Amino acid sequence: MTGMWSAEGRVCMVDVFAEIRELVIAELTAQLGKDPDDFDASAITIERPKTVAHGEVATNAAITAAKGAGRQPRELAVGLAASLQTDPRMASVEVAGPGFLNMRLKPEVWKENLRSVIRAGSSYGGNDRGNGRRVNLEFVSANPTGPLHVGHARGAVFGDALGRLLEFTGHDVTREYYLNDGGAQVDTLARSAHLRYLEALGKEIAFASGDYRGDYLCQVGVALKETYGDRFVGRPEEEWLDRFRKFAVDAMLDSIREDLYLLGIRMDRFFSEVSLYQDGRIDDAIEQLRQRGLIYEGELLPPKGGHEVDWEPRKQTLFRSTAHGDDTDRPIRKADGSWTYFAPDIAYHYDKISRGYDELINVFGADHSGYSKRISAVVSALSDGRTPIDVKLTQLVRVIKDGGAAKMSKRAGEFVQLRDAVSAVGPDVTRFVMLMRRNDAQLDFDFEKVREQSKENPVFYVQYAHARICSAIRKVAQSGIDTDDARLAEASLERLGHPDQIALARRIAEWPRIVDLASRNHEPHRVAFFLNELASEFHSLWSQGNREPELRILQESDLPGTTARTALARSVAVVISCGLSILGVKPMHEMRN
RNA sequence: GGCCCCGUAGCUCAGCAGGAUAGAGCGACCGCCUCCUAAGCGGUAGGUCACAGGUUCGAAUCCUGUCGGGGCCGCCA
């Protein structure tokens, strides 16, 4: 799994750390006289120590295994070190501290890995961990009552990047948007559109409180005028509400699709809430819960603190979500007998489960934090615990403009729209900046800083590294050296001997681990951080070329060395390009003014 | 009152399903362009990882509690 056979019949490593891990486990089980296939190695870590004194690769294998085997950690470590030492890849193995094994590999291991990197190209670092598992990834799901704002953009970018990451690690991802086209807010939208329609016909209008006043509805009003003329002027609501609702929702959906498209995002499916009200699909889902004894008539306790005065006990139809980890049971019917918002959500998740996904992921905005437990409870209940669900919350985006936080009032379109951000700084910068933070940490989106083309702006820093490499390779090619990947992968790498060159090769070898970790934890930001580190290390090596000319990539007097250094640089570019594509950012081949 | 997230350097944040001397950027200070793009690089200064217990050979990381910041909490969606 971690190695593949090349045409020449030798093993090409695609993940050095995974290879070493296998080696360690093999030697360890041999020492302990255990069957490697029947050995729990989950506690064994392979890591890159922070300090060089601790070697290049370290493992806690002896420490963790000693406990269960009734052996002394250090004594076990010494034996393990001796057998590891005989592996041809190993330069040295030392026992340290309570039983750590600090290994150094022969430089050739890191250098040879560069060939695999170049051969693998854009697939380097990917793996098949998902094994085709079908993942439903729901994100954005903003109400179709207006254009997306920067907060939605964060959820959109996060969800899409997570999708790419999962695809890169062998998952079959469905990107889905739950369209709340059925609630009262859509009626309000229709009424607001009606007002804009009247306005387009030259009438005086007055908004009611709660109406959507954003001017994005003006063009909807104009379109309505063009479609219906003055048919619905002064007519009762029953005559126009349904068709205005559909008209406005369609218009908003188009606008949302357009916004997402600006960020390079395409949903596989928009799932309509309204469709759930048809064919008794909500009843079906509730019935499933009922059969599991999770539906009952009862009263909720009042929420404690301040508001008891307004509280009137009321008998309601409740879902016993506490049986699946929620804090309180949840109402599914309002007092008038109609469904609460939660009921179609139950049906929606029942639908997802019925579609046979192996895993569900929901990306919610911070304002839905209180919602995650009940959704998890629903999925747990309806799948009988079989379908795992991960709810990821994206925290607020604070927009900084002119040095201060911009107002983000929900009223009257005062929020900063997604398309404003994208048109100001472009999709690539928007995406990268939003992925430079963990999803659950608040994020500042500073319009000024993000436009700077300096180290302050991480996307340019990474792009600059890539552009530098492309530029260098162009120059190398001009000097008559064949820089095709196929040729670079075959280059003699003898001339790569400087510690910093080896260190860079080592960094490149970490990429598969980063991908795996980011994918497992659903944390695409790790990719962005890694790219930053890689770029930094490359820039550093590049600048050293100023002081030490033998480190420069292109040296006319040393063509074999030039080819080797080009291969190293090319490997960096492969990883940057690959990482950026996970983030959904296009690599730049040259920087323009 | 309950639940969720957060609390790491002056500021903004990383810290890899516990690991060995806690990192980066910005800001501050000192340096580096006869050199493949200085849109860059090197160095110095700066932290009782909010606090207190617990688990462990070992805790910034896991558990409990406290304090502080943000968010959510039926008859909106």
XYZ file of C-alpha atoms (C1' of nucleotides) in Angstrom:
670
model
C 0.000 0.000 0.000
C 2.793 2.389 0.731
C 5.075 1.119 -2.000
C 4.492 0.486 -5.642
C 6.434 -1.507 -8.121
C 8.034 0.424 -10.895
C 8.484 -0.944 -14.375
C 12.022 -1.948 -13.468
C 10.707 -4.103 -10.691
C 12.061 -2.142 -7.789
C 9.996 -0.602 -5.087
C 9.340 3.063 -5.483
C 8.630 4.637 -2.184
C 5.798 7.046 -2.145
C 5.725 7.589 1.586
C 9.032 7.225 3.385
C 7.540 7.612 6.833
C 4.942 4.938 6.211
C 7.652 2.619 4.923
C 9.692 3.111 8.035
C 6.656 2.556 10.163
C 6.060 -0.787 8.501
C 9.667 -1.685 9.029
C 9.512 -0.793 12.703
C 6.364 -2.802 13.242
C 7.788 -5.768 11.382
C 10.952 -5.771 13.469
C 9.054 -5.144 16.656
C 6.670 -8.048 16.162
C 9.611 -10.246 15.246
C 11.287 -9.298 18.525
C 8.158 -10.023 20.470
C 7.422 -13.208 18.550
C 4.029 -11.936 17.478
C 2.061 -12.116 14.288
C 2.357 -8.757 12.501
C -1.145 -9.136 11.052
C -2.581 -9.604 14.487
C -0.808 -6.783 16.258
C -2.381 -3.551 17.410
C 0.045 -0.925 16.224
C -2.273 2.025 16.672
C -0.295 3.514 19.545
C 2.954 3.418 17.631
C 3.876 6.750 16.168
C 6.454 7.691 13.622
C 7.377 11.298 13.742
C 9.816 13.875 12.693
C 11.502 15.110 15.848
C 11.609 18.826 16.410
C 15.271 18.885 17.255
C 17.913 17.542 14.899
C 19.677 15.908 17.818
C 16.844 13.408 17.928
C 17.417 12.166 14.432
C 15.280 12.359 11.348
C 12.639 9.831 12.235
C 11.676 8.840 15.752
C 9.356 6.211 17.124
C 7.896 5.378 20.499
C 7.414 1.728 19.438
C 9.552 0.216 22.177
C 7.956 2.310 24.914
C 4.380 1.539 23.992
C 4.956 -2.120 23.211
C 6.985 -2.843 26.333
C 4.037 -2.323 28.617
C 1.875 -5.046 27.126
C 4.774 -7.422 26.657
C 6.076 -7.127 30.183
C 9.463 -5.969 28.988
C 11.689 -3.089 29.954
C 11.282 -0.302 27.385
C 14.955 0.436 27.076
C 15.951 -3.175 26.854
C 13.383 -3.741 24.122
C 14.530 -0.580 22.388
C 18.123 -1.743 22.318
C 17.178 -5.012 20.671
C 14.944 -3.234 18.204
C 17.661 -0.757 17.367
C 20.063 -3.555 16.567
C 17.701 -5.200 14.110
C 16.633 -1.914 12.536
C 20.254 -1.058 12.048
C 20.609 -3.889 9.573
C 18.079 -2.387 7.202
C 19.832 -0.977 4.147
C 17.975 2.318 4.424
C 19.183 3.001 7.926
C 22.216 5.167 8.609
C 22.004 5.090 12.390
C 19.623 4.115 15.144
C 19.966 5.387 18.668
C 18.094 4.671 21.837
C 17.231 7.771 23.811
C 15.346 8.824 26.899
C 12.842 6.279 28.191
C 13.178 4.157 25.048
C 12.730 6.322 21.997
C 14.379 5.180 18.840
C 15.992 7.986 16.937
C 16.754 7.007 13.399
C 18.733 8.608 10.646
C 18.223 7.418 7.137
C 20.828 7.358 4.443
C 20.574 10.530 2.377
C 19.886 8.358 -0.662
C 16.507 7.426 0.811
C 15.368 11.033 0.819
C 16.918 11.725 -2.545
C 15.498 8.649 -4.232
C 12.110 9.660 -2.935
C 12.319 12.732 -5.151
C 12.107 10.465 -8.179
C 8.860 9.010 -6.909
C 7.569 12.493 -6.289
C 8.287 13.609 -9.826
C 6.885 10.413 -11.321
C 3.754 10.582 -9.236
C 3.281 14.253 -10.075
C -0.094 15.590 -9.069
C -1.028 12.307 -7.409
C 1.897 12.438 -4.984
C 0.686 12.347 -1.420
C -2.705 10.935 -2.249
C -3.760 7.591 -0.883
C -6.560 5.082 -0.972
C -7.540 5.225 2.657
C -11.160 5.945 1.830
C -11.328 2.893 -0.378
C -14.211 4.377 -2.318
C -16.308 5.127 0.746
C -19.193 7.365 -0.146
C -19.240 10.595 1.806
C -22.061 13.089 1.766
C -20.665 16.535 2.396
C -23.288 19.137 3.125
C -22.135 22.725 3.251
C -23.192 26.340 2.796
C -26.945 25.564 2.912
C -27.644 29.276 3.354
C -31.268 30.348 3.198
C -32.191 31.360 -0.350
C -33.162 34.853 0.695
C -30.202 36.780 -0.615
C -26.684 36.627 -1.938
C -24.018 34.814 0.037
C -21.879 36.854 2.398
C -18.296 36.314 3.535
C -19.376 34.068 6.379
C -20.967 31.727 3.875
C -17.833 31.985 1.788
C -15.855 30.499 4.615
C -18.167 27.527 4.915
C -18.145 27.170 1.146
C -14.376 27.211 0.867
C -13.910 24.945 3.833
C -16.427 22.427 2.569
C -15.072 22.377 -0.932
C -11.459 21.997 0.207
C -12.462 19.222 2.567
C -14.166 17.543 -0.352
C -11.035 17.766 -2.449
C -8.983 16.418 0.410
C -11.301 13.450 0.839
C -11.285 12.777 -2.871
C -7.503 12.843 -2.822
C -7.585 10.159 -0.161
C -9.873 7.751 -1.907
C -13.371 8.907 -0.980
C -16.349 9.317 -3.244
C -17.707 12.721 -2.281
C -21.135 14.202 -2.929
C -21.267 17.954 -2.390
C -24.722 18.896 -1.283
C -26.612 22.046 -0.421
C -29.772 21.879 1.656
C -32.091 24.488 0.281
C -34.485 25.927 2.861
C -37.131 26.799 0.343
C -40.063 25.884 2.528
C -40.144 28.092 5.587
C -41.716 31.360 6.585
C -38.598 33.256 5.594
C -39.319 32.363 1.987
C -42.794 33.868 2.277
C -41.153 37.012 3.562
C -38.849 36.886 0.593
C -41.844 36.631 -1.733
C -43.495 39.618 -0.077
C -40.312 41.645 -0.291
C -40.042 40.725 -3.962
C -43.643 41.820 -4.418
C -42.761 45.210 -3.006
C -39.855 45.531 -5.396
C -42.213 44.483 -8.146
C -44.554 47.299 -7.237
C -41.583 49.626 -7.088
C -40.554 48.586 -10.583
C -44.048 49.583 -11.663
C -43.529 53.032 -10.210
C -45.467 52.579 -6.991
C -44.557 53.905 -3.607
C -43.525 51.094 -1.292
C -43.080 50.666 2.440
C -41.243 47.745 3.983
C -42.555 45.978 7.009
C -40.138 45.045 9.758
C -38.399 41.807 8.937
C -38.650 42.327 5.189
C -35.581 41.834 3.055
C -34.600 45.323 1.988
C -31.421 44.509 0.133
C -31.366 46.050 -3.311
C -30.550 42.657 -4.816
C -34.319 42.167 -4.958
C -34.767 45.192 -7.220
C -33.834 43.254 -10.304
C -36.108 40.457 -9.211
C -38.867 43.043 -9.052
C -38.046 44.203 -12.544
C -38.049 40.639 -13.815
C -41.406 40.058 -12.170
C -42.743 43.146 -13.860
C -41.517 41.888 -17.196
C -43.147 38.527 -16.609
C -46.446 39.543 -15.100
C -46.999 43.153 -16.082
C -49.336 44.803 -13.598
C -51.466 41.708 -13.000
C -50.670 41.533 -9.310
C -50.931 45.155 -8.358
C -53.356 45.578 -5.499
C -54.290 41.904 -5.592
C -54.633 39.774 -2.461
C -51.657 37.740 -1.410
C -53.265 34.377 -2.147
C -53.174 35.215 -5.835
C -49.475 35.812 -6.129
C -47.656 34.467 -3.108
C -46.956 30.979 -4.438
C -45.635 32.038 -7.783
C -43.685 34.976 -6.379
C -42.114 32.643 -3.867
C -41.006 30.239 -6.535
C -39.839 33.060 -8.765
C -37.808 34.704 -6.012
C -36.301 31.465 -4.736
C -35.244 30.533 -8.253
C -33.638 33.925 -8.662
C -31.837 33.625 -5.318
C -30.686 30.133 -6.151
C -29.240 31.371 -9.423
C -27.429 34.085 -7.563
C -26.094 31.607 -5.010
C -24.897 29.281 -7.752
C -23.169 32.224 -9.339
C -21.508 33.197 -6.062
C -20.256 29.675 -5.553
C -19.046 29.557 -9.109
C -16.954 32.650 -8.434
C -15.119 30.610 -5.837
C -14.781 27.655 -8.154
C -17.359 25.589 -6.318
C -19.964 23.362 -7.882
C -22.518 21.517 -5.873
C -23.514 18.055 -6.977
C -26.969 18.542 -5.624
C -29.296 21.168 -4.218
C -31.710 19.331 -1.986
C -35.052 21.066 -1.711
C -36.723 21.242 1.676
C -40.088 21.666 -0.048
C -39.672 18.303 -1.718
C -39.734 16.715 1.715
C -43.247 17.966 2.390
C -44.455 15.954 -0.554
C -45.304 12.258 -0.547
C -45.364 12.095 3.244
C -41.626 11.901 3.499
C -41.546 13.711 6.821
C -44.143 11.322 8.215
C -42.052 8.412 7.023
C -38.983 9.686 8.820
C -40.895 10.459 12.002
C -42.434 6.996 11.820
C -38.945 5.531 11.762
C -38.203 7.350 14.982
C -41.523 6.330 16.437
C -40.772 2.682 15.766
C -37.636 3.103 17.793
C -39.676 4.545 20.641
C -38.205 8.001 20.274
C -41.360 10.031 19.677
C -43.651 11.061 22.504
C -46.059 13.732 23.641
C -44.702 15.755 26.500
C -43.685 19.050 27.955
C -40.282 20.607 27.860
C -38.691 22.206 30.855
C -38.215 25.925 30.449
C -34.722 27.062 29.571
C -33.195 28.315 32.788
C -32.100 31.875 33.345
C -33.769 35.146 32.448
C -36.816 34.202 30.419
C -38.984 32.051 32.702
C -41.644 34.739 32.800
C -42.641 34.198 29.197
C -42.684 30.466 29.540
C -45.926 28.607 29.320
C -45.752 24.840 29.653
C -47.165 23.195 26.581
C -47.697 19.678 25.468
C -45.819 18.973 22.246
C -44.688 16.154 20.035
C -41.087 15.583 20.976
C -38.129 13.631 19.686
C -36.232 11.894 22.445
C -32.871 13.119 21.194
C -31.443 12.792 24.699
C -31.336 9.053 24.021
C -28.676 9.830 21.416
C -26.533 12.345 23.204
C -28.514 15.570 23.009
C -29.027 17.748 26.072
C -32.764 18.059 25.842
C -35.527 16.527 23.779
C -36.618 18.495 20.742
C -40.062 19.514 19.524
C -41.024 18.435 16.048
C -44.487 20.011 15.930
C -45.565 23.540 16.705
C -48.589 24.285 18.835
C -50.778 24.533 15.763
C -49.740 21.051 14.712
C -47.515 22.036 11.836
C -43.941 20.797 11.646
C -41.124 22.714 13.231
C -38.043 23.462 11.184
C -36.465 20.438 12.734
C -38.944 17.952 11.245
C -37.936 18.318 7.595
C -34.337 18.233 8.764
C -35.013 14.834 10.257
C -36.497 13.724 6.964
C -33.563 15.160 5.074
C -31.057 13.211 7.101
C -33.182 10.110 6.843
C -32.987 10.589 3.101
C -29.217 10.910 3.221
C -28.917 7.731 5.261
C -31.284 5.926 2.904
C -29.116 6.891 -0.014
C -26.488 4.639 1.477
C -23.682 6.981 2.379
C -20.921 5.534 4.490
C -20.331 8.806 6.213
C -22.003 12.193 6.601
C -20.287 15.492 7.109
C -22.191 18.705 7.827
C -20.514 22.060 7.704
C -22.479 24.602 9.719
C -21.934 28.257 10.429
C -21.293 29.370 13.978
C -24.912 30.377 14.447
C -25.918 26.725 14.108
C -23.654 25.507 16.876
C -26.641 24.612 19.026
C -27.929 22.474 16.215
C -25.123 20.011 15.858
C -26.041 17.710 18.719
C -29.602 17.179 17.606
C -28.538 16.461 14.048
C -26.014 13.950 15.289
C -28.758 12.458 17.427
C -31.047 12.138 14.427
C -28.418 10.405 12.354
C -27.447 8.126 15.173
C -31.075 7.189 15.793
C -32.114 6.676 12.194
C -29.037 4.721 11.201
C -28.961 2.778 14.476
C -25.517 4.167 15.084
C -24.147 2.822 11.834
C -23.597 6.019 9.868
C -20.924 8.244 11.345
C -21.557 11.960 11.159
C -19.116 14.761 11.730
C -20.475 18.261 12.206
C -17.891 20.917 11.505
C -18.602 24.461 12.603
C -17.006 27.384 10.868
C -16.539 30.332 13.166
C -17.356 33.924 12.362
C -15.469 35.921 9.805
C -14.634 39.414 10.910
C -14.216 41.703 7.968
C -11.591 44.387 8.422
C -11.890 47.380 6.171
C -10.039 50.662 6.470
C -8.411 49.357 9.605
C -11.637 48.628 11.469
C -14.162 45.850 11.744
C -16.926 46.257 9.191
C -20.491 46.183 10.369
C -22.142 42.865 9.767
C -25.732 43.673 10.481
C -28.122 41.204 8.998
C -30.598 43.877 8.092
C -30.856 45.540 4.771
C -27.929 43.879 3.062
C -25.387 45.571 5.282
C -23.195 42.483 5.409
C -20.203 42.148 3.154
C -21.122 39.996 0.246
C -19.082 37.092 -0.989
C -18.874 38.584 -4.433
C -17.438 41.829 -3.031
C -14.617 39.908 -1.425
C -13.959 37.809 -4.491
C -14.005 40.733 -6.864
C -11.684 42.702 -4.608
C -9.014 40.056 -4.087
C -9.854 37.180 -6.401
C -10.967 33.640 -5.668
C -7.506 32.240 -4.967
C -6.648 34.702 -2.241
C -10.114 34.419 -0.735
C -9.825 30.658 -0.596
C -6.305 30.537 0.768
C -6.872 33.124 3.462
C -9.984 31.359 4.656
C -8.112 28.089 4.829
C -5.229 29.512 6.816
C -7.288 29.246 9.968
C -8.702 26.254 11.745
C -12.422 26.077 11.050
C -13.326 26.558 14.697
C -11.246 29.680 15.198
C -12.496 33.141 14.395
C -11.003 34.600 11.259
C -10.128 38.126 10.238
C -10.538 38.944 6.604
C -8.565 42.119 6.124
C -9.236 43.634 2.743
C -6.032 45.663 2.766
C -3.621 43.033 4.029
C -4.990 40.390 1.764
C -4.234 42.522 -1.248
C -0.630 43.080 -0.198
C 1.874 41.146 -2.180
C 4.288 40.315 0.568
C 4.986 37.813 3.240
C 2.063 39.262 5.145
C -0.043 37.571 2.549
C 0.619 33.847 2.726
C -0.884 32.969 -0.603
C 1.582 35.174 -2.428
C 4.411 33.742 -0.416
C 3.553 30.231 -1.550
C 2.788 31.324 -5.083
C 6.086 33.163 -5.238
C 7.974 30.001 -4.361
C 6.199 28.146 -7.129
C 6.808 30.921 -9.617
C 10.464 31.088 -8.669
C 10.843 27.393 -9.343
C 9.079 27.647 -12.677
C 11.264 30.569 -13.598
C 14.410 28.698 -12.623
C 13.355 25.633 -14.589
C 12.709 27.805 -17.634
C 16.229 29.169 -17.367
C 17.683 25.713 -16.925
C 15.839 24.573 -20.029
C 17.261 27.529 -21.933
C 20.737 26.343 -21.052
C 20.054 23.163 -22.995
C 19.158 20.753 -20.215
C 16.142 18.538 -20.726
C 13.742 19.456 -17.939
C 10.951 17.066 -18.766
C 9.692 15.286 -15.693
C 10.543 11.916 -17.190
C 14.152 13.021 -17.554
C 14.364 14.720 -14.175
C 13.088 11.575 -12.501
C 16.027 9.687 -13.952
C 18.628 12.299 -13.108
C 21.684 11.433 -11.100
C 21.184 12.922 -7.681
C 24.742 12.450 -6.440
C 25.356 16.157 -6.401
C 22.624 16.777 -3.858
C 24.633 16.567 -0.711
C 24.211 19.816 1.167
C 22.402 19.334 4.487
C 19.833 21.952 3.561
C 19.088 20.214 0.297
C 18.577 16.937 2.128
C 16.436 18.755 4.673
C 14.246 20.062 1.897
C 13.946 16.568 0.424
C 12.941 15.358 3.881
C 10.279 18.032 4.092
C 8.902 16.934 0.749
C 8.707 13.390 2.079
C 6.369 14.601 4.812
C 3.649 15.577 2.376
C 1.821 12.226 2.353
C 1.615 12.302 6.153
C 0.193 15.803 6.109
C -2.426 14.798 3.579
C -3.383 11.755 5.575
C -3.623 13.661 8.812
C -5.605 16.509 7.304
C -7.973 14.062 5.674
C -8.541 11.964 8.780
C -9.237 14.959 10.958
C -11.178 16.897 8.361
C -8.735 19.762 8.697
C -7.739 21.266 5.374
C -5.924 24.124 7.090
C -3.044 21.751 7.726
C -2.380 21.742 4.014
C -2.154 25.509 3.920
C 0.244 25.584 6.850
C 2.428 22.918 5.360
C 2.682 24.776 2.085
C 3.773 27.827 3.972
C 6.527 25.887 5.701
C 7.638 24.254 2.507
C 7.738 27.583 0.707
C 9.703 29.100 3.547
C 12.283 26.330 3.430
C 12.592 26.706 -0.295
C 12.970 30.478 -0.168
C 15.633 30.006 2.454
C 17.629 27.595 0.312
C 17.225 29.858 -2.662
C 18.604 32.830 -0.780
C 21.510 30.802 0.479
C 22.477 30.617 -3.154
C 23.413 34.251 -2.791
C 26.107 33.433 -0.274
C 26.996 29.969 -1.463
C 26.952 29.865 -5.262
C 27.217 26.059 -5.245
C 23.608 25.964 -4.022
C 22.226 27.830 -6.999
C 20.061 25.740 -9.189
C 21.527 26.810 -12.491
C 25.277 26.513 -12.741
C 26.532 26.439 -16.301
C 29.756 24.819 -15.214
C 28.005 21.949 -13.483
C 25.319 20.471 -15.684
C 24.821 17.156 -13.819
C 24.463 19.072 -10.581
C 22.100 21.498 -12.253
C 19.880 18.619 -13.298
C 19.873 17.242 -9.764
C 19.045 20.578 -8.207
C 16.351 21.107 -10.799
C 14.852 17.774 -9.789
C 14.783 18.906 -6.185
C 13.162 22.209 -7.092
C 10.716 20.453 -9.353
C 9.687 18.196 -6.477
C 8.919 21.237 -4.377
C 6.804 22.620 -7.206
C 4.956 19.308 -7.498
C 3.983 19.416 -3.846
C 3.035 23.086 -3.904
C 0.938 22.597 -6.979
C -0.701 19.541 -5.511
C -1.374 21.234 -2.185
C -2.805 24.290 -3.851
C -5.138 22.144 -5.901
C -6.504 20.644 -2.677
C -7.138 24.170 -1.493
C -8.657 24.980 -4.854
C -6.011 27.547 -5.738
C -4.291 27.749 -9.103
C -0.488 27.769 -8.941
C 1.216 30.682 -10.641
C 4.020 30.062 -13.092
C 5.206 33.617 -13.047
C 4.388 36.610 -10.943
C 3.044 39.588 -12.740
C 3.019 43.161 -11.624
C -29.213 27.577 34.398
C -27.607 24.160 30.360
C -24.770 23.108 25.965
C -20.851 24.175 22.085
C -16.211 26.734 20.714
C -12.062 29.458 22.377
C -8.003 31.049 26.231
C -0.185 29.401 23.755
C 5.216 35.565 22.714
C 3.076 42.795 22.546
C -0.569 41.278 18.097
C -2.610 37.193 14.723
C -2.215 32.146 15.079
C 0.249 26.714 14.394
C 1.402 22.682 17.529
C 0.823 16.278 13.871
C -5.402 11.073 17.895
C 0.121 12.451 24.914
C 6.324 12.406 23.687
C 12.095 14.309 24.729
C 14.703 21.950 25.053
C 6.641 24.830 22.942
C 6.947 27.058 16.977
C 5.764 30.657 12.770
C 4.251 35.369 10.883
C 3.475 40.456 12.134
C 5.357 44.374 15.267
C 10.520 45.898 17.675
C 15.913 45.814 17.067
C 20.494 44.422 13.913
C 22.138 42.730 9.198
C 21.922 40.862 3.630
C 20.780 42.985 -3.540
C 28.499 42.868 -8.444
C 23.969 36.992 -6.741
C 18.711 32.073 -11.164
C 12.579 37.494 -9.392
C 14.817 41.550 -2.258
C 7.118 40.019 -3.851
C 12.978 37.364 -0.659
C 16.770 35.764 3.274
C 19.643 35.652 8.077
C 20.000 37.098 13.265
C 18.450 39.278 18.336
C 14.701 40.135 21.946
C 10.028 38.180 23.654
C 6.033 32.582 26.713
C 4.883 30.003 34.846
C 0.996 27.098 27.164
C -5.662 31.206 31.814
C -5.700 28.696 36.885
C -6.043 24.234 40.148
C -6.272 19.160 40.571
C -6.223 14.106 38.111
C -4.653 9.982 34.583
C 0.493 8.540 32.647
C 7.133 6.561 32.325
C 5.729 11.518 29.986
C 0.326 16.528 29.407
C -0.047 22.759 25.674
C -2.394 18.066 24.005
C -6.710 13.468 27.592
C -10.324 13.923 32.268
C -12.634 17.053 36.283
C -13.350 21.767 38.390
C -12.665 27.244 38.534
C -12.063 31.938 36.068
C -12.303 34.859 31.466
C -14.136 35.741 25.988
C -17.717 34.368 22.055
C -22.077 31.673 20.385
C -26.661 28.928 20.959
C -30.996 27.516 24.039
C -39.916 25.902 22.705
C -44.405 28.504 20.041
C -38.309 31.760 13.717
C -35.817 29.259 10.033
